[in-house]
Amino acid sequence: MSAGGSNGGFRVWLWSHRYLFGLLLLLALAFRLWIALHFAQDTGDTPGYDALAVNLIRHHTYSWDAPPRLRPTDARAPGYPLFLDSVYVVAGLQNHTAVRIVQALVDTSLLLWLSWLAWEILPAAALPVLFLTAFEPYTAEYTALILTESFTIALTAAAFVAMVIGYRRQSRLAWFFCGIAISAALLCRPDSFLLLASAAIFCLALLGKSASLAWKSAFWLLVGLMVLWAPWIVRNAVSLHRFQPLANFYASEPDEVPPLGFIRWTRTWIADDRYLDSVCWRVDGGSLDINVIPPSAFDNLAERTHVENLIARYNELGEMIPDLDRQFGQVADQRIRRHPVRYFLSLPLRRALVLWFSPHYRVFPLTEELLPLSNLLDDPAEAIWIDLMFLFKLALVILACVGLVLLPNRLISVWAASAIFLRTAAFSWMPNVEYRYVLEVLPLVLVMGVVGSVLLLERRKRA
C-alpha cells in the first residue's frame, strides 16, 4: 500500500465517498452547533476582542481603548477581530451566537483537511480519520468560546495539507497557499510562527533534491506569507513606529512593561493548570493570596517569608511595580541556581503532560480529577466522561507515536514529530499551562494515530 496518493486520487476518493462524506459533514456540524450553543460562554478575553472589533467598525482604529482615547495597539493580532467585524456587519454588533455558528462551520472543515492529509500520508487512513474527526470533542469545544482557536486550528490543518502536497508534488500553488494559510494563522495567534519551522523541514528536504526547486518553493511560500502578513507589519511600523511583525507576546500595550521577573518566578514552581486564575492571571488584575501557593514554590522558610512580604507589598500597591518585579526575578534566579534540573527539565516535562492530558476543560462541565474512586461515587457521569476523554486522547498519542515509528516515509515522520514536539516544548516552557495551546497540533496527532493503527493492523495481517 502506498504511503501517499495523488491529488486526483484524493478527488476520486472524495467523490466515491461523497454520500458518506456529506452525511458526516451534516452530523459533525450538528454536533458542533450543539456544543457551540449549548455550552456557550464568554471568557476574560471576550471583552477585549469585542472592543477591538467595535472600534474597527465605528472608529476605523485598531485599539481596545474607549473613545475618545484610542491608542493603537499590537496587544492582539488582528485576524480574529476582523472576523468578528465580518460577522457583526451582517448579524449585528456583538452577536456572539452568529460568531459561534460560523466557528462551528469552520471547525467542521477539519473533516476535509484531515481526511486529505491522511490520504496524502497513508490512503487507507483517510476513511477512519474522517469518522473520528466528525465526532472528536477536543477542537469542537472551542466553538462555544469567543477565542481564536477554531480558526487557528483549521488554518494550521490547511497549512499542513499544503506543506505535504508542496513537498510531494513540488507544487508552487501549494506552497503559495501554505504561505497564505500560515499568515492567516499568524494573524489569529502569533505562536503560529512555529508553522514556519515545519515548512522549513520540507524546504530543506527539497534542497537535497534540487537547490533550484527548494528556493522556488521557499519563494512562493514567502509570497503567500506576505499577502496577509505584510499589511500588519506596515501598520505597526506606521502606527507604533517600530518593526513588530507579530502581536505582542505578553498581550501588553506598547507603553506597558510585562512582569517578567514574576513570570520567571512562577516558572520555577508551577507544574499544572490549577494556578491560572489564582496566580497567573491575577497580576495587575487582582490581589494575590499566599495561601493558595503550594509548598513546592519555596525551597526554605526564609524564601517563603520573603515572598510573603513581596506579595503583601504587591497587594498594598495594587500593581507590580518594577522594583517588586525585579525582586521576584531575584528569587527565581536563586531557585534556578539551586535546582537547574527542576527548572529546565522536570517542570517542563510535567507541564507537557498537563498540556496533553489535563482533565480540566474550559467549556465542558468536567472539573474532577482522573480516576479516584470517590469521584465515581460523587458524580459517576462526570467521572466516567473525564476518564473516557483522557483514555481516548492517551490512545491517540500512543498510536501516533507508533505511526511515527512505522511510517515508511521517514521524512513525513520527522516532519510530523517535529511539528508536535516544537509546539509542546514551546508551551511547556510557559507557566500558564492551558491545554488549548496544543490543540493546533492535536489534529495531526489524530491523523498519525490512525496511521499507526492501520500500519499495526497491516503488520498483524502479514504476520
PDB file of N, CA, C and O in Angstrom, residues 18-86:
ATOM      1  N   ARG A  18     -18.782  10.429  -1.534  1.00  0.00           N
ATOM      2  CA  ARG A  18     -19.451  11.721  -1.420  1.00  0.00           C
ATOM      3  C   ARG A  18     -20.684  11.665  -0.524  1.00  0.00           C
ATOM      4  O   ARG A  18     -20.946  12.603   0.239  1.00  0.00           O
ATOM      5  N   TYR A  19     -21.457  10.573  -0.585  1.00  0.00           N
ATOM      6  CA  TYR A  19     -22.663  10.499   0.237  1.00  0.00           C
ATOM      7  C   TYR A  19     -22.307  10.333   1.713  1.00  0.00           C
ATOM      8  O   TYR A  19     -22.899  10.980   2.584  1.00  0.00           O
ATOM      9  N   LEU A  20     -21.326   9.477   1.976  1.00  0.00           N
ATOM     10  CA  LEU A  20     -20.875   9.301   3.362  1.00  0.00           C
ATOM     11  C   LEU A  20     -20.246  10.588   3.874  1.00  0.00           C
ATOM     12  O   LEU A  20     -20.505  11.010   5.015  1.00  0.00           O
ATOM     13  N   PHE A  21     -19.444  11.233   3.026  1.00  0.00           N
ATOM     14  CA  PHE A  21     -18.794  12.483   3.425  1.00  0.00           C
ATOM     15  C   PHE A  21     -19.847  13.548   3.726  1.00  0.00           C
ATOM     16  O   PHE A  21     -19.754  14.266   4.732  1.00  0.00           O
ATOM     17  N   GLY A  22     -20.846  13.658   2.877  1.00  0.00           N
ATOM     18  CA  GLY A  22     -21.906  14.637   3.111  1.00  0.00           C
ATOM     19  C   GLY A  22     -22.677  14.368   4.381  1.00  0.00           C
ATOM     20  O   GLY A  22     -22.992  15.289   5.146  1.00  0.00           O
ATOM     21  N   LEU A  23     -22.980  13.078   4.627  1.00  0.00           N
ATOM     22  CA  LEU A  23     -23.702  12.720   5.854  1.00  0.00           C
ATOM     23  C   LEU A  23     -22.877  13.055   7.088  1.00  0.00           C
ATOM     24  O   LEU A  23     -23.390  13.646   8.056  1.00  0.00           O
ATOM     25  N   LEU A  24     -21.578  12.719   7.053  1.00  0.00           N
ATOM     26  CA  LEU A  24     -20.718  13.005   8.201  1.00  0.00           C
ATOM     27  C   LEU A  24     -20.532  14.509   8.400  1.00  0.00           C
ATOM     28  O   LEU A  24     -20.429  14.980   9.535  1.00  0.00           O
ATOM     29  N   LEU A  25     -20.500  15.256   7.300  1.00  0.00           N
ATOM     30  CA  LEU A  25     -20.429  16.715   7.424  1.00  0.00           C
ATOM     31  C   LEU A  25     -21.637  17.252   8.184  1.00  0.00           C
ATOM     32  O   LEU A  25     -21.499  18.096   9.088  1.00  0.00           O
ATOM     33  N   LEU A  26     -22.820  16.769   7.823  1.00  0.00           N
ATOM     34  CA  LEU A  26     -24.036  17.239   8.486  1.00  0.00           C
ATOM     35  C   LEU A  26     -24.047  16.837   9.957  1.00  0.00           C
ATOM     36  O   LEU A  26     -24.401  17.645  10.829  1.00  0.00           O
ATOM     37  N   LEU A  27     -23.663  15.596  10.247  1.00  0.00           N
ATOM     38  CA  LEU A  27     -23.638  15.137  11.640  1.00  0.00           C
ATOM     39  C   LEU A  27     -22.585  15.910  12.442  1.00  0.00           C
ATOM     40  O   LEU A  27     -22.831  16.286  13.595  1.00  0.00           O
ATOM     41  N   ALA A  28     -21.415  16.126  11.829  1.00  0.00           N
ATOM     42  CA  ALA A  28     -20.345  16.861  12.514  1.00  0.00           C
ATOM     43  C   ALA A  28     -20.773  18.295  12.786  1.00  0.00           C
ATOM     44  O   ALA A  28     -20.508  18.842  13.865  1.00  0.00           O
ATOM     45  N   LEU A  29     -21.431  18.917  11.820  1.00  0.00           N
ATOM     46  CA  LEU A  29     -21.894  20.290  12.008  1.00  0.00           C
ATOM     47  C   LEU A  29     -22.956  20.354  13.102  1.00  0.00           C
ATOM     48  O   LEU A  29     -22.929  21.257  13.955  1.00  0.00           O
ATOM     49  N   ALA A  30     -23.882  19.398  13.098  1.00  0.00           N
ATOM     50  CA  ALA A  30     -24.911  19.372  14.146  1.00  0.00           C
ATOM     51  C   ALA A  30     -24.274  19.194  15.525  1.00  0.00           C
ATOM     52  O   ALA A  30     -24.676  19.850  16.502  1.00  0.00           O
ATOM     53  N   PHE A  31     -23.274  18.324  15.609  1.00  0.00           N
ATOM     54  CA  PHE A  31     -22.559  18.092  16.865  1.00  0.00           C
ATOM     55  C   PHE A  31     -21.890  19.368  17.352  1.00  0.00           C
ATOM     56  O   PHE A  31     -21.989  19.758  18.525  1.00  0.00           O
ATOM     57  N   ARG A  32     -21.244  20.070  16.437  1.00  0.00           N
ATOM     58  CA  ARG A  32     -20.536  21.302  16.808  1.00  0.00           C
ATOM     59  C   ARG A  32     -21.493  22.445  17.119  1.00  0.00           C
ATOM     60  O   ARG A  32     -21.222  23.255  18.012  1.00  0.00           O
ATOM     61  N   LEU A  33     -22.588  22.511  16.403  1.00  0.00           N
ATOM     62  CA  LEU A  33     -23.584  23.543  16.720  1.00  0.00           C
ATOM     63  C   LEU A  33     -24.184  23.309  18.102  1.00  0.00           C
ATOM     64  O   LEU A  33     -24.439  24.265  18.844  1.00  0.00           O
ATOM     65  N   TRP A  34     -24.409  22.056  18.442  1.00  0.00           N
ATOM     66  CA  TRP A  34     -24.933  21.754  19.783  1.00  0.00           C
ATOM     67  C   TRP A  34     -23.948  22.208  20.853  1.00  0.00           C
ATOM     68  O   TRP A  34     -24.330  22.845  21.831  1.00  0.00           O
ATOM     69  N   ILE A  35     -22.673  21.899  20.653  1.00  0.00           N
ATOM     70  CA  ILE A  35     -21.652  22.328  21.621  1.00  0.00           C
ATOM     71  C   ILE A  35     -21.578  23.849  21.661  1.00  0.00           C
ATOM     72  O   ILE A  35     -21.562  24.459  22.738  1.00  0.00           O
ATOM     73  N   ALA A  36     -21.514  24.480  20.487  1.00  0.00           N
ATOM     74  CA  ALA A  36     -21.335  25.930  20.416  1.00  0.00           C
ATOM     75  C   ALA A  36     -22.464  26.687  21.099  1.00  0.00           C
ATOM     76  O   ALA A  36     -22.228  27.709  21.759  1.00  0.00           O
ATOM     77  N   LEU A  37     -23.683  26.203  20.964  1.00  0.00           N
ATOM     78  CA  LEU A  37     -24.832  26.923  21.512  1.00  0.00           C
ATOM     79  C   LEU A  37     -25.220  26.443  22.900  1.00  0.00           C
ATOM     80  O   LEU A  37     -25.623  27.242  23.750  1.00  0.00           O
ATOM     81  N   HIS A  38     -25.085  25.148  23.159  1.00  0.00           N
ATOM     82  CA  HIS A  38     -25.479  24.612  24.468  1.00  0.00           C
ATOM     83  C   HIS A  38     -24.479  25.009  25.558  1.00  0.00           C
ATOM     84  O   HIS A  38     -24.872  25.276  26.698  1.00  0.00           O
ATOM     85  N   PHE A  39     -23.200  25.057  25.203  1.00  0.00           N
ATOM     86  CA  PHE A  39     -22.158  25.370  26.193  1.00  0.00           C
ATOM     87  C   PHE A  39     -21.619  26.789  26.024  1.00  0.00           C
ATOM     88  O   PHE A  39     -20.529  27.100  26.523  1.00  0.00           O
ATOM     89  N   ALA A  40     -22.343  27.634  25.331  1.00  0.00           N
ATOM     90  CA  ALA A  40     -21.860  28.983  25.041  1.00  0.00           C
ATOM     91  C   ALA A  40     -21.501  29.733  26.315  1.00  0.00           C
ATOM     92  O   ALA A  40     -22.252  29.726  27.295  1.00  0.00           O
ATOM     93  N   GLN A  41     -20.347  30.375  26.294  1.00  0.00           N
ATOM     94  CA  GLN A  41     -19.899  31.179  27.432  1.00  0.00           C
ATOM     95  C   GLN A  41     -18.824  32.154  26.972  1.00  0.00           C
ATOM     96  O   GLN A  41     -18.163  31.938  25.955  1.00  0.00           O
ATOM     97  N   ASP A  42     -18.664  33.217  27.730  1.00  0.00           N
ATOM     98  CA  ASP A  42     -17.622  34.197  27.457  1.00  0.00           C
ATOM     99  C   ASP A  42     -16.406  33.916  28.329  1.00  0.00           C
ATOM    100  O   ASP A  42     -16.479  33.194  29.327  1.00  0.00           O
ATOM    101  N   THR A  43     -15.281  34.477  27.941  1.00  0.00           N
ATOM    102  CA  THR A  43     -14.047  34.349  28.712  1.00  0.00           C
ATOM    103  C   THR A  43     -13.529  35.737  29.042  1.00  0.00           C
ATOM    104  O   THR A  43     -14.090  36.759  28.623  1.00  0.00           O
ATOM    105  N   GLY A  44     -12.434  35.770  29.780  1.00  0.00           N
ATOM    106  CA  GLY A  44     -11.829  37.051  30.115  1.00  0.00           C
ATOM    107  C   GLY A  44     -11.319  37.800  28.905  1.00  0.00           C
ATOM    108  O   GLY A  44     -11.143  39.032  28.944  1.00  0.00           O
ATOM    109  N   ASP A  45     -11.053  37.080  27.783  1.00  0.00           N
ATOM    110  CA  ASP A  45     -10.569  37.735  26.566  1.00  0.00           C
ATOM    111  C   ASP A  45     -11.690  38.296  25.709  1.00  0.00           C
ATOM    112  O   ASP A  45     -11.434  39.096  24.801  1.00  0.00           O
ATOM    113  N   THR A  46     -12.935  37.873  25.955  1.00  0.00           N
ATOM    114  CA  THR A  46     -14.051  38.276  25.099  1.00  0.00           C
ATOM    115  C   THR A  46     -14.239  39.789  25.028  1.00  0.00           C
ATOM    116  O   THR A  46     -14.367  40.351  23.928  1.00  0.00           O
ATOM    117  N   PRO A  47     -14.260  40.526  26.160  1.00  0.00           N
ATOM    118  CA  PRO A  47     -14.440  41.985  26.062  1.00  0.00           C
ATOM    119  C   PRO A  47     -13.352  42.670  25.248  1.00  0.00           C
ATOM    120  O   PRO A  47     -13.631  43.633  24.517  1.00  0.00           O
ATOM    121  N   GLY A  48     -12.116  42.174  25.357  1.00  0.00           N
ATOM    122  CA  GLY A  48     -11.027  42.776  24.594  1.00  0.00           C
ATOM    123  C   GLY A  48     -11.204  42.590  23.100  1.00  0.00           C
ATOM    124  O   GLY A  48     -11.022  43.529  22.312  1.00  0.00           O
ATOM    125  N   TYR A  49     -11.566  41.374  22.682  1.00  0.00           N
ATOM    126  CA  TYR A  49     -11.798  41.137  21.257  1.00  0.00           C
ATOM    127  C   TYR A  49     -12.976  41.966  20.753  1.00  0.00           C
ATOM    128  O   TYR A  49     -12.945  42.510  19.640  1.00  0.00           O
ATOM    129  N   ASP A  50     -14.032  42.059  21.560  1.00  0.00           N
ATOM    130  CA  ASP A  50     -15.182  42.868  21.167  1.00  0.00           C
ATOM    131  C   ASP A  50     -14.804  44.342  21.028  1.00  0.00           C
ATOM    132  O   ASP A  50     -15.237  45.021  20.090  1.00  0.00           O
ATOM    133  N   ALA A  51     -13.999  44.829  21.966  1.00  0.00           N
ATOM    134  CA  ALA A  51     -13.593  46.237  21.907  1.00  0.00           C
ATOM    135  C   ALA A  51     -12.797  46.517  20.632  1.00  0.00           C
ATOM    136  O   ALA A  51     -13.007  47.539  19.961  1.00  0.00           O
ATOM    137  N   LEU A  52     -11.879  45.616  20.287  1.00  0.00           N
ATOM    138  CA  LEU A  52     -11.097  45.789  19.069  1.00  0.00           C
ATOM    139  C   LEU A  52     -12.001  45.793  17.840  1.00  0.00           C
ATOM    140  O   LEU A  52     -11.848  46.628  16.943  1.00  0.00           O
ATOM    141  N   ALA A  53     -12.942  44.843  17.800  1.00  0.00           N
ATOM    142  CA  ALA A  53     -13.831  44.742  16.641  1.00  0.00           C
ATOM    143  C   ALA A  53     -14.742  45.964  16.528  1.00  0.00           C
ATOM    144  O   ALA A  53     -14.922  46.524  15.429  1.00  0.00           O
ATOM    145  N   VAL A  54     -15.321  46.383  17.635  1.00  0.00           N
ATOM    146  CA  VAL A  54     -16.250  47.522  17.612  1.00  0.00           C
ATOM    147  C   VAL A  54     -15.521  48.809  17.240  1.00  0.00           C
ATOM    148  O   VAL A  54     -16.028  49.634  16.462  1.00  0.00           O
ATOM    149  N   ASN A  55     -14.303  49.001  17.769  1.00  0.00           N
ATOM    150  CA  ASN A  55     -13.547  50.209  17.418  1.00  0.00           C
ATOM    151  C   ASN A  55     -13.164  50.231  15.943  1.00  0.00           C
ATOM    152  O   ASN A  55     -13.094  51.303  15.327  1.00  0.00           O
ATOM    153  N   LEU A  56     -12.905  49.057  15.379  1.00  0.00           N
ATOM    154  CA  LEU A  56     -12.615  48.990  13.946  1.00  0.00           C
ATOM    155  C   LEU A  56     -13.831  49.418  13.126  1.00  0.00           C
ATOM    156  O   LEU A  56     -13.706  50.146  12.134  1.00  0.00           O
ATOM    157  N   ILE A  57     -15.008  48.957  13.541  1.00  0.00           N
ATOM    158  CA  ILE A  57     -16.230  49.283  12.796  1.00  0.00           C
ATOM    159  C   ILE A  57     -16.611  50.755  12.970  1.00  0.00           C
ATOM    160  O   ILE A  57     -16.888  51.472  11.999  1.00  0.00           O
ATOM    161  N   ARG A  58     -16.596  51.216  14.207  1.00  0.00           N
ATOM    162  CA  ARG A  58     -17.107  52.560  14.495  1.00  0.00           C
ATOM    163  C   ARG A  58     -16.087  53.656  14.267  1.00  0.00           C
ATOM    164  O   ARG A  58     -16.431  54.763  13.842  1.00  0.00           O
ATOM    165  N   HIS A  59     -14.812  53.372  14.571  1.00  0.00           N
ATOM    166  CA  HIS A  59     -13.804  54.430  14.545  1.00  0.00           C
ATOM    167  C   HIS A  59     -12.658  54.143  13.578  1.00  0.00           C
ATOM    168  O   HIS A  59     -11.742  54.961  13.473  1.00  0.00           O
ATOM    169  N   HIS A  60     -12.680  52.953  12.939  1.00  0.00           N
ATOM    170  CA  HIS A  60     -11.637  52.583  11.978  1.00  0.00           C
ATOM    171  C   HIS A  60     -10.247  52.655  12.613  1.00  0.00           C
ATOM    172  O   HIS A  60      -9.263  53.033  11.953  1.00  0.00           O
ATOM    173  N   THR A  61     -10.199  52.315  13.887  1.00  0.00           N
ATOM    174  CA  THR A  61      -8.934  52.320  14.632  1.00  0.00           C
ATOM    175  C   THR A  61      -8.780  51.002  15.357  1.00  0.00           C
ATOM    176  O   THR A  61      -9.712  50.519  16.006  1.00  0.00           O
ATOM    177  N   TYR A  62      -7.577  50.414  15.242  1.00  0.00           N
ATOM    178  CA  TYR A  62      -7.322  49.144  15.912  1.00  0.00           C
ATOM    179  C   TYR A  62      -6.825  49.442  17.331  1.00  0.00           C
ATOM    180  O   TYR A  62      -5.633  49.606  17.578  1.00  0.00           O
ATOM    181  N   SER A  63      -7.787  49.532  18.236  1.00  0.00           N
ATOM    182  CA  SER A  63      -7.499  49.895  19.623  1.00  0.00           C
ATOM    183  C   SER A  63      -8.568  49.289  20.508  1.00  0.00           C
ATOM    184  O   SER A  63      -9.718  49.136  20.085  1.00  0.00           O
ATOM    185  N   TRP A  64      -8.193  48.945  21.746  1.00  0.00           N
ATOM    186  CA  TRP A  64      -9.244  48.474  22.652  1.00  0.00           C
ATOM    187  C   TRP A  64      -9.516  49.474  23.771  1.00  0.00           C
ATOM    188  O   TRP A  64     -10.130  49.155  24.774  1.00  0.00           O
ATOM    189  N   ASP A  65      -9.082  50.707  23.543  1.00  0.00           N
ATOM    190  CA  ASP A  65      -9.433  51.784  24.463  1.00  0.00           C
ATOM    191  C   ASP A  65     -10.850  52.275  24.172  1.00  0.00           C
ATOM    192  O   ASP A  65     -11.370  52.125  23.069  1.00  0.00           O
ATOM    193  N   ALA A  66     -11.446  52.896  25.177  1.00  0.00           N
ATOM    194  CA  ALA A  66     -12.758  53.529  24.977  1.00  0.00           C
ATOM    195  C   ALA A  66     -12.544  54.918  24.399  1.00  0.00           C
ATOM    196  O   ALA A  66     -11.595  55.616  24.764  1.00  0.00           O
ATOM    197  N   PRO A  67     -13.422  55.357  23.487  1.00  0.00           N
ATOM    198  CA  PRO A  67     -13.297  56.721  22.944  1.00  0.00           C
ATOM    199  C   PRO A  67     -13.396  57.743  24.071  1.00  0.00           C
ATOM    200  O   PRO A  67     -14.035  57.472  25.092  1.00  0.00           O
ATOM    201  N   PRO A  68     -12.786  58.921  23.950  1.00  0.00           N
ATOM    202  CA  PRO A  68     -12.077  59.406  22.756  1.00  0.00           C
ATOM    203  C   PRO A  68     -10.607  58.993  22.695  1.00  0.00           C
ATOM    204  O   PRO A  68      -9.935  59.278  21.703  1.00  0.00           O
ATOM    205  N   ARG A  69     -10.095  58.329  23.737  1.00  0.00           N
ATOM    206  CA  ARG A  69      -8.676  57.961  23.759  1.00  0.00           C
ATOM    207  C   ARG A  69      -8.506  56.612  23.075  1.00  0.00           C
ATOM    208  O   ARG A  69      -8.737  55.564  23.670  1.00  0.00           O
ATOM    209  N   LEU A  70      -8.110  56.639  21.829  1.00  0.00           N
ATOM    210  CA  LEU A  70      -7.985  55.416  21.046  1.00  0.00           C
ATOM    211  C   LEU A  70      -6.518  55.228  20.646  1.00  0.00           C
ATOM    212  O   LEU A  70      -6.087  55.614  19.567  1.00  0.00           O
ATOM    213  N   ARG A  71      -5.765  54.624  21.547  1.00  0.00           N
ATOM    214  CA  ARG A  71      -4.356  54.364  21.255  1.00  0.00           C
ATOM    215  C   ARG A  71      -4.237  53.119  20.383  1.00  0.00           C
ATOM    216  O   ARG A  71      -4.839  52.084  20.677  1.00  0.00           O
ATOM    217  N   PRO A  72      -3.453  53.169  19.316  1.00  0.00           N
ATOM    218  CA  PRO A  72      -3.229  51.960  18.515  1.00  0.00           C
ATOM    219  C   PRO A  72      -2.506  50.900  19.356  1.00  0.00           C
ATOM    220  O   PRO A  72      -1.678  51.231  20.210  1.00  0.00           O
ATOM    221  N   THR A  73      -2.821  49.647  19.109  1.00  0.00           N
ATOM    222  CA  THR A  73      -2.255  48.578  19.915  1.00  0.00           C
ATOM    223  C   THR A  73      -1.769  47.432  19.044  1.00  0.00           C
ATOM    224  O   THR A  73      -2.227  47.253  17.906  1.00  0.00           O
ATOM    225  N   ASP A  74      -0.836  46.678  19.572  1.00  0.00           N
ATOM    226  CA  ASP A  74      -0.426  45.415  18.954  1.00  0.00           C
ATOM    227  C   ASP A  74      -0.556  44.277  19.959  1.00  0.00           C
ATOM    228  O   ASP A  74       0.043  43.223  19.801  1.00  0.00           O
ATOM    229  N   ALA A  75      -1.358  44.502  20.993  1.00  0.00           N
ATOM    230  CA  ALA A  75      -1.508  43.516  22.057  1.00  0.00           C
ATOM    231  C   ALA A  75      -2.219  42.255  21.577  1.00  0.00           C
ATOM    232  O   ALA A  75      -2.062  41.191  22.180  1.00  0.00           O
ATOM    233  N   ARG A  76      -3.020  42.369  20.563  1.00  0.00           N
ATOM    234  CA  ARG A  76      -3.695  41.212  19.975  1.00  0.00           C
ATOM    235  C   ARG A  76      -3.521  41.261  18.462  1.00  0.00           C
ATOM    236  O   ARG A  76      -3.564  42.340  17.851  1.00  0.00           O
ATOM    237  N   ALA A  77      -3.340  40.087  17.857  1.00  0.00           N
ATOM    238  CA  ALA A  77      -3.284  40.013  16.402  1.00  0.00           C
ATOM    239  C   ALA A  77      -4.653  40.381  15.821  1.00  0.00           C
ATOM    240  O   ALA A  77      -5.685  40.159  16.459  1.00  0.00           O
ATOM    241  N   PRO A  78      -4.696  40.931  14.610  1.00  0.00           N
ATOM    242  CA  PRO A  78      -5.949  41.495  14.095  1.00  0.00           C
ATOM    243  C   PRO A  78      -6.887  40.499  13.423  1.00  0.00           C
ATOM    244  O   PRO A  78      -8.017  40.842  13.086  1.00  0.00           O
ATOM    245  N   GLY A  79      -6.436  39.272  13.191  1.00  0.00           N
ATOM    246  CA  GLY A  79      -7.243  38.335  12.415  1.00  0.00           C
ATOM    247  C   GLY A  79      -8.612  38.061  13.015  1.00  0.00           C
ATOM    248  O   GLY A  79      -9.643  38.147  12.319  1.00  0.00           O
ATOM    249  N   TYR A  80      -8.637  37.739  14.308  1.00  0.00           N
ATOM    250  CA  TYR A  80      -9.914  37.391  14.924  1.00  0.00           C
ATOM    251  C   TYR A  80     -10.849  38.603  15.050  1.00  0.00           C
ATOM    252  O   TYR A  80     -12.041  38.486  14.749  1.00  0.00           O
ATOM    253  N   PRO A  81     -10.368  39.769  15.473  1.00  0.00           N
ATOM    254  CA  PRO A  81     -11.252  40.952  15.459  1.00  0.00           C
ATOM    255  C   PRO A  81     -11.812  41.267  14.073  1.00  0.00           C
ATOM    256  O   PRO A  81     -12.974  41.689  13.950  1.00  0.00           O
ATOM    257  N   LEU A  82     -11.011  41.053  13.021  1.00  0.00           N
ATOM    258  CA  LEU A  82     -11.523  41.280  11.671  1.00  0.00           C
ATOM    259  C   LEU A  82     -12.612  40.275  11.322  1.00  0.00           C
ATOM    260  O   LEU A  82     -13.601  40.616  10.652  1.00  0.00           O
ATOM    261  N   PHE A  83     -12.437  39.033  11.762  1.00  0.00           N
ATOM    262  CA  PHE A  83     -13.506  38.038  11.575  1.00  0.00           C
ATOM    263  C   PHE A  83     -14.768  38.469  12.315  1.00  0.00           C
ATOM    264  O   PHE A  83     -15.883  38.386  11.771  1.00  0.00           O
ATOM    265  N   LEU A  84     -14.616  38.911  13.567  1.00  0.00           N
ATOM    266  CA  LEU A  84     -15.776  39.380  14.322  1.00  0.00           C
ATOM    267  C   LEU A  84     -16.476  40.517  13.572  1.00  0.00           C
ATOM    268  O   LEU A  84     -17.718  40.567  13.508  1.00  0.00           O
ATOM    269  N   ASP A  85     -15.690  41.423  13.002  1.00  0.00           N
ATOM    270  CA  ASP A  85     -16.278  42.522  12.232  1.00  0.00           C
ATOM    271  C   ASP A  85     -17.127  41.996  11.079  1.00  0.00           C
ATOM    272  O   ASP A  85     -18.227  42.496  10.823  1.00  0.00           O
ATOM    273  N   SER A  86     -16.592  40.994  10.362  1.00  0.00           N
ATOM    274  CA  SER A  86     -17.326  40.467   9.210  1.00  0.00           C
ATOM    275  C   SER A  86     -18.657  39.862   9.636  1.00  0.00           C
ATOM    276  O   SER A  86     -19.646  39.929   8.889  1.00  0.00           O
TER     277      SER A  86
END
